[in-house]
PDB file of C-alpha atoms in Angstrom:
ATOM      1  CA  MET A   1      -5.366-116.664  56.730  1.00  0.00           C
ATOM      2  CA  THR A   2      -2.461-114.049  56.677  1.00  0.00           C
ATOM      3  CA  GLU A   3      -1.245-112.505  53.402  1.00  0.00           C
ATOM      4  CA  ASP A   4       1.940-114.465  53.735  1.00  0.00           C
ATOM      5  CA  ASP A   5       0.045-117.726  54.098  1.00  0.00           C
ATOM      6  CA  ALA A   6      -1.926-116.910  50.995  1.00  0.00           C
ATOM      7  CA  LYS A   7       1.060-116.142  48.966  1.00  0.00           C
ATOM      8  CA  VAL A   8       2.741-119.412  50.084  1.00  0.00           C
ATOM      9  CA  ALA A   9      -0.422-121.315  49.191  1.00  0.00           C
ATOM     10  CA  LEU A  10      -0.517-119.664  45.674  1.00  0.00           C
ATOM     11  CA  GLU A  11       3.130-120.286  45.069  1.00  0.00           C
ATOM     12  CA  LYS A  12       2.557-123.998  45.729  1.00  0.00           C
ATOM     13  CA  ARG A  13      -0.508-124.011  43.276  1.00  0.00           C
ATOM     14  CA  VAL A  14       0.952-122.100  40.312  1.00  0.00           C
ATOM     15  CA  SER A  15       4.180-121.764  38.246  1.00  0.00           C
ATOM     16  CA  ARG A  16       6.727-119.228  38.974  1.00  0.00           C
ATOM     17  CA  GLU A  17       5.718-117.340  35.813  1.00  0.00           C
ATOM     18  CA  THR A  18       2.034-117.227  36.871  1.00  0.00           C
ATOM     19  CA  PHE A  19       2.945-116.021  40.318  1.00  0.00           C
ATOM     20  CA  GLU A  20       4.958-113.227  38.707  1.00  0.00           C
ATOM     21  CA  ARG A  21       1.848-112.405  36.598  1.00  0.00           C
ATOM     22  CA  LEU A  22      -0.187-112.203  39.821  1.00  0.00           C
ATOM     23  CA  GLU A  23       2.330-109.842  41.458  1.00  0.00           C
ATOM     24  CA  THR A  24       2.055-107.605  38.446  1.00  0.00           C
ATOM     25  CA  TYR A  25      -1.655-107.741  38.857  1.00  0.00           C
ATOM     26  CA  ALA A  26      -1.589-106.915  42.538  1.00  0.00           C
ATOM     27  CA  ALA A  27       0.727-103.909  41.918  1.00  0.00           C
ATOM     28  CA  LEU A  28      -1.583-102.492  39.131  1.00  0.00           C
ATOM     29  CA  LEU A  29      -4.643-103.114  41.121  1.00  0.00           C
ATOM     30  CA  ALA A  30      -3.242-100.995  43.977  1.00  0.00           C
ATOM     31  CA  ARG A  31      -2.329 -98.247  41.489  1.00  0.00           C
ATOM     32  CA  TRP A  32      -5.557 -98.106  39.676  1.00  0.00           C
ATOM     33  CA  GLN A  33      -7.668 -98.418  42.927  1.00  0.00           C
ATOM     34  CA  THR A  34      -6.569 -94.857  43.795  1.00  0.00           C
ATOM     35  CA  THR A  35      -8.743 -93.507  41.064  1.00  0.00           C
ATOM     36  CA  ILE A  36     -11.275 -96.365  40.327  1.00  0.00           C
ATOM     37  CA  ASN A  37     -13.254 -98.378  42.815  1.00  0.00           C
ATOM     38  CA  LEU A  38     -12.130-101.859  41.571  1.00  0.00           C
ATOM     39  CA  ILE A  39     -12.549-103.563  44.863  1.00  0.00           C
ATOM     40  CA  SER A  40     -13.641-102.595  48.447  1.00  0.00           C
ATOM     41  CA  SER A  41     -10.768-100.354  49.663  1.00  0.00           C
ATOM     42  CA  ALA A  42     -11.057-102.222  53.086  1.00  0.00           C
ATOM     43  CA  THR A  43      -9.871-105.313  51.361  1.00  0.00           C
ATOM     44  CA  LEU A  44      -6.967-103.961  49.459  1.00  0.00           C
ATOM     45  CA  PRO A  45      -4.423-104.840  52.207  1.00  0.00           C
ATOM     46  CA  PHE A  46      -5.692-108.353  51.936  1.00  0.00           C
ATOM     47  CA  VAL A  47      -5.608-108.717  48.217  1.00  0.00           C
ATOM     48  CA  TRP A  48      -3.865-112.031  48.191  1.00  0.00           C
ATOM     49  CA  SER A  49      -6.062-113.827  50.793  1.00  0.00           C
ATOM     50  CA  ARG A  50      -9.380-112.116  50.053  1.00  0.00           C
ATOM     51  CA  HIS A  51      -8.994-111.926  46.195  1.00  0.00           C
ATOM     52  CA  MET A  52      -6.124-113.711  44.511  1.00  0.00           C
ATOM     53  CA  LEU A  53      -6.311-117.095  46.420  1.00  0.00           C
ATOM     54  CA  ASP A  54      -9.993-116.931  46.623  1.00  0.00           C
ATOM     55  CA  SER A  55     -10.154-116.698  42.720  1.00  0.00           C
ATOM     56  CA  ALA A  56      -7.570-119.254  42.062  1.00  0.00           C
ATOM     57  CA  GLN A  57      -9.537-121.930  43.814  1.00  0.00           C
ATOM     58  CA  VAL A  58     -12.267-121.487  41.147  1.00  0.00           C
ATOM     59  CA  MET A  59      -9.752-122.690  38.467  1.00  0.00           C
ATOM     60  CA  ASP A  60      -9.538-125.912  40.325  1.00  0.00           C
ATOM     61  CA  GLN A  61     -12.996-126.736  39.277  1.00  0.00           C
ATOM     62  CA  ALA A  62     -12.684-126.059  35.582  1.00  0.00           C
ATOM     63  CA  PRO A  63     -13.296-128.997  33.225  1.00  0.00           C
ATOM     64  CA  PRO A  64      -9.917-129.901  31.689  1.00  0.00           C
ATOM     65  CA  THR A  65     -11.455-129.917  28.140  1.00  0.00           C
ATOM     66  CA  ALA A  66     -12.977-126.508  28.530  1.00  0.00           C
ATOM     67  CA  LYS A  67     -12.316-124.107  25.453  1.00  0.00           C
ATOM     68  CA  VAL A  68     -14.279-121.040  26.331  1.00  0.00           C
ATOM     69  CA  TRP A  69     -14.612-119.380  29.732  1.00  0.00           C
ATOM     70  CA  LEU A  70     -17.011-116.448  30.399  1.00  0.00           C
ATOM     71  CA  ASP A  71     -16.574-114.352  33.594  1.00  0.00           C
ATOM     72  CA  LEU A  72     -19.616-112.222  34.246  1.00  0.00           C
ATOM     73  CA  GLY A  73     -19.361-108.779  36.099  1.00  0.00           C
ATOM     74  CA  SER A  74     -15.609-109.068  36.122  1.00  0.00           C
ATOM     75  CA  GLY A  75     -15.057-105.657  37.944  1.00  0.00           C
ATOM     76  CA  GLY A  76     -11.513-105.725  39.153  1.00  0.00           C
ATOM     77  CA  GLY A  77     -10.911-109.125  37.557  1.00  0.00           C
ATOM     78  CA  PHE A  78     -11.912-111.610  40.141  1.00  0.00           C
ATOM     79  CA  PRO A  79     -11.986-114.570  39.528  1.00  0.00           C
ATOM     80  CA  GLY A  80     -11.759-114.332  35.701  1.00  0.00           C
ATOM     81  CA  LEU A  81      -8.377-112.533  35.208  1.00  0.00           C
ATOM     82  CA  VAL A  82      -6.782-114.807  37.968  1.00  0.00           C
ATOM     83  CA  CYS A  83      -8.053-117.813  36.229  1.00  0.00           C
ATOM     84  CA  ALA A  84      -6.872-116.626  32.891  1.00  0.00           C
ATOM     85  CA  ALA A  85      -3.336-116.112  34.281  1.00  0.00           C
ATOM     86  CA  ILE A  86      -3.239-119.709  35.578  1.00  0.00           C
ATOM     87  CA  ALA A  87      -4.711-121.116  32.288  1.00  0.00           C
ATOM     88  CA  ALA A  88      -1.949-119.395  30.360  1.00  0.00           C
ATOM     89  CA  ASP A  89       0.282-122.179  31.645  1.00  0.00           C
ATOM     90  CA  THR A  90      -2.087-125.088  32.349  1.00  0.00           C
ATOM     91  CA  MET A  91      -4.738-124.685  29.623  1.00  0.00           C
ATOM     92  CA  PRO A  92      -3.169-122.555  26.880  1.00  0.00           C
ATOM     93  CA  ASP A  93      -6.031-123.300  24.474  1.00  0.00           C
ATOM     94  CA  LEU A  94      -8.691-121.847  26.834  1.00  0.00           C
ATOM     95  CA  LYS A  95     -10.243-118.616  25.586  1.00  0.00           C
ATOM     96  CA  VAL A  96     -11.230-116.399  28.615  1.00  0.00           C
ATOM     97  CA  HIS A  97     -13.721-113.558  28.063  1.00  0.00           C
ATOM     98  CA  LEU A  98     -14.495-110.983  30.679  1.00  0.00           C
ATOM     99  CA  VAL A  99     -17.735-109.087  30.784  1.00  0.00           C
ATOM    100  CA  GLU A 100     -17.701-105.642  32.408  1.00  0.00           C
ATOM    101  CA  ALA A 101     -20.015-102.781  31.399  1.00  0.00           C
ATOM    102  CA  ASP A 102     -18.160-100.062  33.289  1.00  0.00           C
ATOM    103  CA  LEU A 103     -15.708 -98.646  30.672  1.00  0.00           C
ATOM    104  CA  ARG A 104     -13.049 -97.686  33.181  1.00  0.00           C
ATOM    105  CA  LYS A 105     -13.011-101.138  34.718  1.00  0.00           C
ATOM    106  CA  ALA A 106     -12.862-102.631  31.261  1.00  0.00           C
ATOM    107  CA  ALA A 107      -9.882-100.423  30.522  1.00  0.00           C
ATOM    108  CA  PHE A 108      -8.110-101.654  33.661  1.00  0.00           C
ATOM    109  CA  LEU A 109      -8.816-105.320  32.698  1.00  0.00           C
ATOM    110  CA  ARG A 110      -7.359-104.915  29.173  1.00  0.00           C
ATOM    111  CA  GLU A 111      -4.225-102.963  30.469  1.00  0.00           C
ATOM    112  CA  THR A 112      -3.611-105.373  33.212  1.00  0.00           C
ATOM    113  CA  ALA A 113      -3.909-108.407  31.034  1.00  0.00           C
ATOM    114  CA  ARG A 114      -1.548-106.784  28.499  1.00  0.00           C
ATOM    115  CA  GLN A 115       1.085-106.153  31.220  1.00  0.00           C
ATOM    116  CA  MET A 116       0.628-109.580  32.560  1.00  0.00           C
ATOM    117  CA  GLY A 117       1.143-111.171  29.115  1.00  0.00           C
ATOM    118  CA  VAL A 118      -2.259-112.813  29.351  1.00  0.00           C
ATOM    119  CA  SER A 119      -4.585-113.012  26.377  1.00  0.00           C
ATOM    120  CA  VAL A 120      -8.223-112.327  27.281  1.00  0.00           C
ATOM    121  CA  GLY A 121     -11.264-110.869  25.620  1.00  0.00           C
ATOM    122  CA  VAL A 122     -13.109-108.047  27.263  1.00  0.00           C
ATOM    123  CA  PHE A 123     -16.668-107.264  26.566  1.00  0.00           C
ATOM    124  CA  SER A 124     -17.655-103.637  27.547  1.00  0.00           C
ATOM    125  CA  ARG A 125     -21.300-104.123  27.617  1.00  0.00           C
ATOM    126  CA  ARG A 126     -24.212-105.281  29.802  1.00  0.00           C
ATOM    127  CA  ILE A 127     -24.617-108.993  30.352  1.00  0.00           C
ATOM    128  CA  GLU A 128     -28.131-108.766  29.189  1.00  0.00           C
ATOM    129  CA  ASP A 129     -27.083-107.421  25.793  1.00  0.00           C
ATOM    130  CA  LEU A 130     -24.371-110.066  25.212  1.00  0.00           C
ATOM    131  CA  PRO A 131     -25.147-112.642  22.477  1.00  0.00           C
ATOM    132  CA  PRO A 132     -24.956-116.244  23.586  1.00  0.00           C
ATOM    133  CA  GLN A 133     -21.262-117.323  23.910  1.00  0.00           C
ATOM    134  CA  LYS A 134     -21.521-121.056  23.943  1.00  0.00           C
ATOM    135  CA  ALA A 135     -19.211-121.198  26.906  1.00  0.00           C
ATOM    136  CA  ASP A 136     -17.791-124.312  28.656  1.00  0.00           C
ATOM    137  CA  VAL A 137     -17.562-122.368  31.918  1.00  0.00           C
ATOM    138  CA  VAL A 138     -19.415-119.421  33.235  1.00  0.00           C
ATOM    139  CA  SER A 139     -18.165-117.762  36.457  1.00  0.00           C
ATOM    140  CA  ALA A 140     -19.157-114.991  38.722  1.00  0.00           C
ATOM    141  CA  ARG A 141     -18.168-113.565  42.075  1.00  0.00           C
ATOM    142  CA  ALA A 142     -20.197-111.010  44.231  1.00  0.00           C
ATOM    143  CA  LEU A 143     -22.423-110.161  41.275  1.00  0.00           C
ATOM    144  CA  SER A 144     -25.975-111.075  41.864  1.00  0.00           C
ATOM    145  CA  ALA A 145     -28.398-113.456  43.515  1.00  0.00           C
ATOM    146  CA  LEU A 146     -28.285-117.059  42.331  1.00  0.00           C
ATOM    147  CA  PRO A 147     -31.691-117.057  40.433  1.00  0.00           C
ATOM    148  CA  THR A 148     -30.423-114.218  38.195  1.00  0.00           C
ATOM    149  CA  LEU A 149     -26.961-115.955  37.805  1.00  0.00           C
ATOM    150  CA  CYS A 150     -28.709-119.076  36.642  1.00  0.00           C
ATOM    151  CA  ALA A 151     -30.601-117.141  34.002  1.00  0.00           C
ATOM    152  CA  TYR A 152     -27.353-115.583  32.808  1.00  0.00           C
ATOM    153  CA  ALA A 153     -25.448-118.839  32.883  1.00  0.00           C
ATOM    154  CA  HIS A 154     -28.210-120.710  31.044  1.00  0.00           C
ATOM    155  CA  ARG A 155     -28.106-118.268  28.188  1.00  0.00           C
ATOM    156  CA  HIS A 156     -24.413-118.542  27.671  1.00  0.00           C
ATOM    157  CA  LEU A 157     -23.433-122.183  28.575  1.00  0.00           C
ATOM    158  CA  THR A 158     -23.164-125.104  26.314  1.00  0.00           C
ATOM    159  CA  GLU A 159     -25.357-128.189  27.165  1.00  0.00           C
ATOM    160  CA  THR A 160     -22.423-129.824  29.008  1.00  0.00           C
ATOM    161  CA  GLY A 161     -21.205-126.492  30.414  1.00  0.00           C
ATOM    162  CA  VAL A 162     -20.416-125.767  34.131  1.00  0.00           C
ATOM    163  CA  ALA A 163     -21.237-122.668  36.092  1.00  0.00           C
ATOM    164  CA  LEU A 164     -18.919-121.718  38.973  1.00  0.00           C
ATOM    165  CA  PHE A 165     -20.365-119.235  41.491  1.00  0.00           C
ATOM    166  CA  GLN A 166     -18.740-118.048  44.634  1.00  0.00           C
ATOM    167  CA  LYS A 167     -21.262-117.461  47.396  1.00  0.00           C
ATOM    168  CA  GLY A 168     -21.277-116.364  51.030  1.00  0.00           C
ATOM    169  CA  ALA A 169     -23.013-117.655  54.158  1.00  0.00           C
ATOM    170  CA  ARG A 170     -26.559-117.341  52.780  1.00  0.00           C
ATOM    171  CA  TYR A 171     -25.972-119.555  49.803  1.00  0.00           C
ATOM    172  CA  ALA A 172     -28.433-122.231  50.966  1.00  0.00           C
ATOM    173  CA  GLU A 173     -31.296-119.762  50.952  1.00  0.00           C
ATOM    174  CA  GLU A 174     -30.300-118.555  47.477  1.00  0.00           C
ATOM    175  CA  LEU A 175     -30.063-122.114  46.229  1.00  0.00           C
ATOM    176  CA  GLU A 176     -33.439-123.066  47.601  1.00  0.00           C
ATOM    177  CA  THR A 177     -34.936-119.991  45.757  1.00  0.00           C
ATOM    178  CA  ALA A 178     -33.073-120.719  42.488  1.00  0.00           C
ATOM    179  CA  GLN A 179     -34.363-124.306  42.535  1.00  0.00           C
ATOM    180  CA  ARG A 180     -37.978-123.236  42.289  1.00  0.00           C
ATOM    181  CA  ASP A 181     -37.339-122.195  38.688  1.00  0.00           C
ATOM    182  CA  TRP A 182     -34.180-124.193  37.800  1.00  0.00           C
ATOM    183  CA  GLN A 183     -33.225-127.760  37.617  1.00  0.00           C
ATOM    184  CA  MET A 184     -29.530-128.381  38.301  1.00  0.00           C
ATOM    185  CA  GLU A 185     -26.901-130.704  39.687  1.00  0.00           C
ATOM    186  CA  VAL A 186     -25.066-128.743  42.394  1.00  0.00           C
ATOM    187  CA  THR A 187     -21.794-129.489  44.131  1.00  0.00           C
ATOM    188  CA  VAL A 188     -21.086-127.354  47.185  1.00  0.00           C
ATOM    189  CA  ILE A 189     -17.352-126.872  47.668  1.00  0.00           C
ATOM    190  CA  PRO A 190     -16.116-125.063  50.932  1.00  0.00           C
ATOM    191  CA  SER A 191     -14.070-122.037  50.334  1.00  0.00           C
ATOM    192  CA  VAL A 192     -10.388-122.346  51.087  1.00  0.00           C
ATOM    193  CA  THR A 193     -10.221-118.792  52.351  1.00  0.00           C
ATOM    194  CA  ASP A 194     -13.478-118.148  54.201  1.00  0.00           C
ATOM    195  CA  ARG A 195     -15.194-120.833  56.493  1.00  0.00           C
ATOM    196  CA  ASP A 196     -18.640-119.141  55.720  1.00  0.00           C
ATOM    197  CA  ALA A 197     -18.185-119.174  51.841  1.00  0.00           C
ATOM    198  CA  VAL A 198     -18.502-121.792  49.205  1.00  0.00           C
ATOM    199  CA  LEU A 199     -18.106-122.399  45.559  1.00  0.00           C
ATOM    200  CA  LEU A 200     -21.102-123.679  43.806  1.00  0.00           C
ATOM    201  CA  ARG A 201     -20.393-125.993  40.900  1.00  0.00           C
ATOM    202  CA  ILE A 202     -23.480-126.176  38.804  1.00  0.00           C
ATOM    203  CA  GLU A 203     -24.102-128.648  35.930  1.00  0.00           C
ATOM    204  CA  ARG A 204     -27.039-129.623  33.739  1.00  0.00           C
ATOM    205  CA  LEU A 205     -28.731-126.327  34.288  1.00  0.00           C
ATOM    206  CA  ALA A 206     -32.266-126.232  32.789  1.00  0.00           C
ATOM    207  CA  HIS A 207     -35.679-124.512  33.358  1.00  0.00           C
ATOM    208  CA  ALA A 208     -37.802-126.370  35.957  1.00  0.00           C
TER     209      ALA A 208
END
């Protein structure tokens, strides 16, 4: 998928105001990337296809009644900040919290959200040190192996909460390993941007 294709796909998905927020985001990401390693520099020329559209698809799986969203290891803001930008129009009551221990990256997230006009909370601390958040959605992208993600999610989700994890080609191996210790209902959703990637929608997560 080309960058132009990704932009067209996003423009069809979101409002004009949201798309303008994402353009602001992309410009700030490029500026801050010169001093902070927010994303792989090799993917910066493909920010719309590799990051923006890839993150926007996560929002499609959010329960419409969700009130609290927790994005783990947010880094440069994917997918959490993209989802927050979309939710500003589509789910205005949703509270999005981004967790990023790196203080410089946390500063980027706060400033970018401010310039986008998007309200988010940013926790500048380790995931392990964060009190349970009673979230309706927990998301993560390129953060850790699935067994670890399940432990994180279980700590922070409500009983009816949903975990949304983006995974690559080896997701089946990770899922098999995770299911040794965790019971879950899993929906495997093909990625719209990468034929080898998936989005795992996990519900009813419990210790095996």
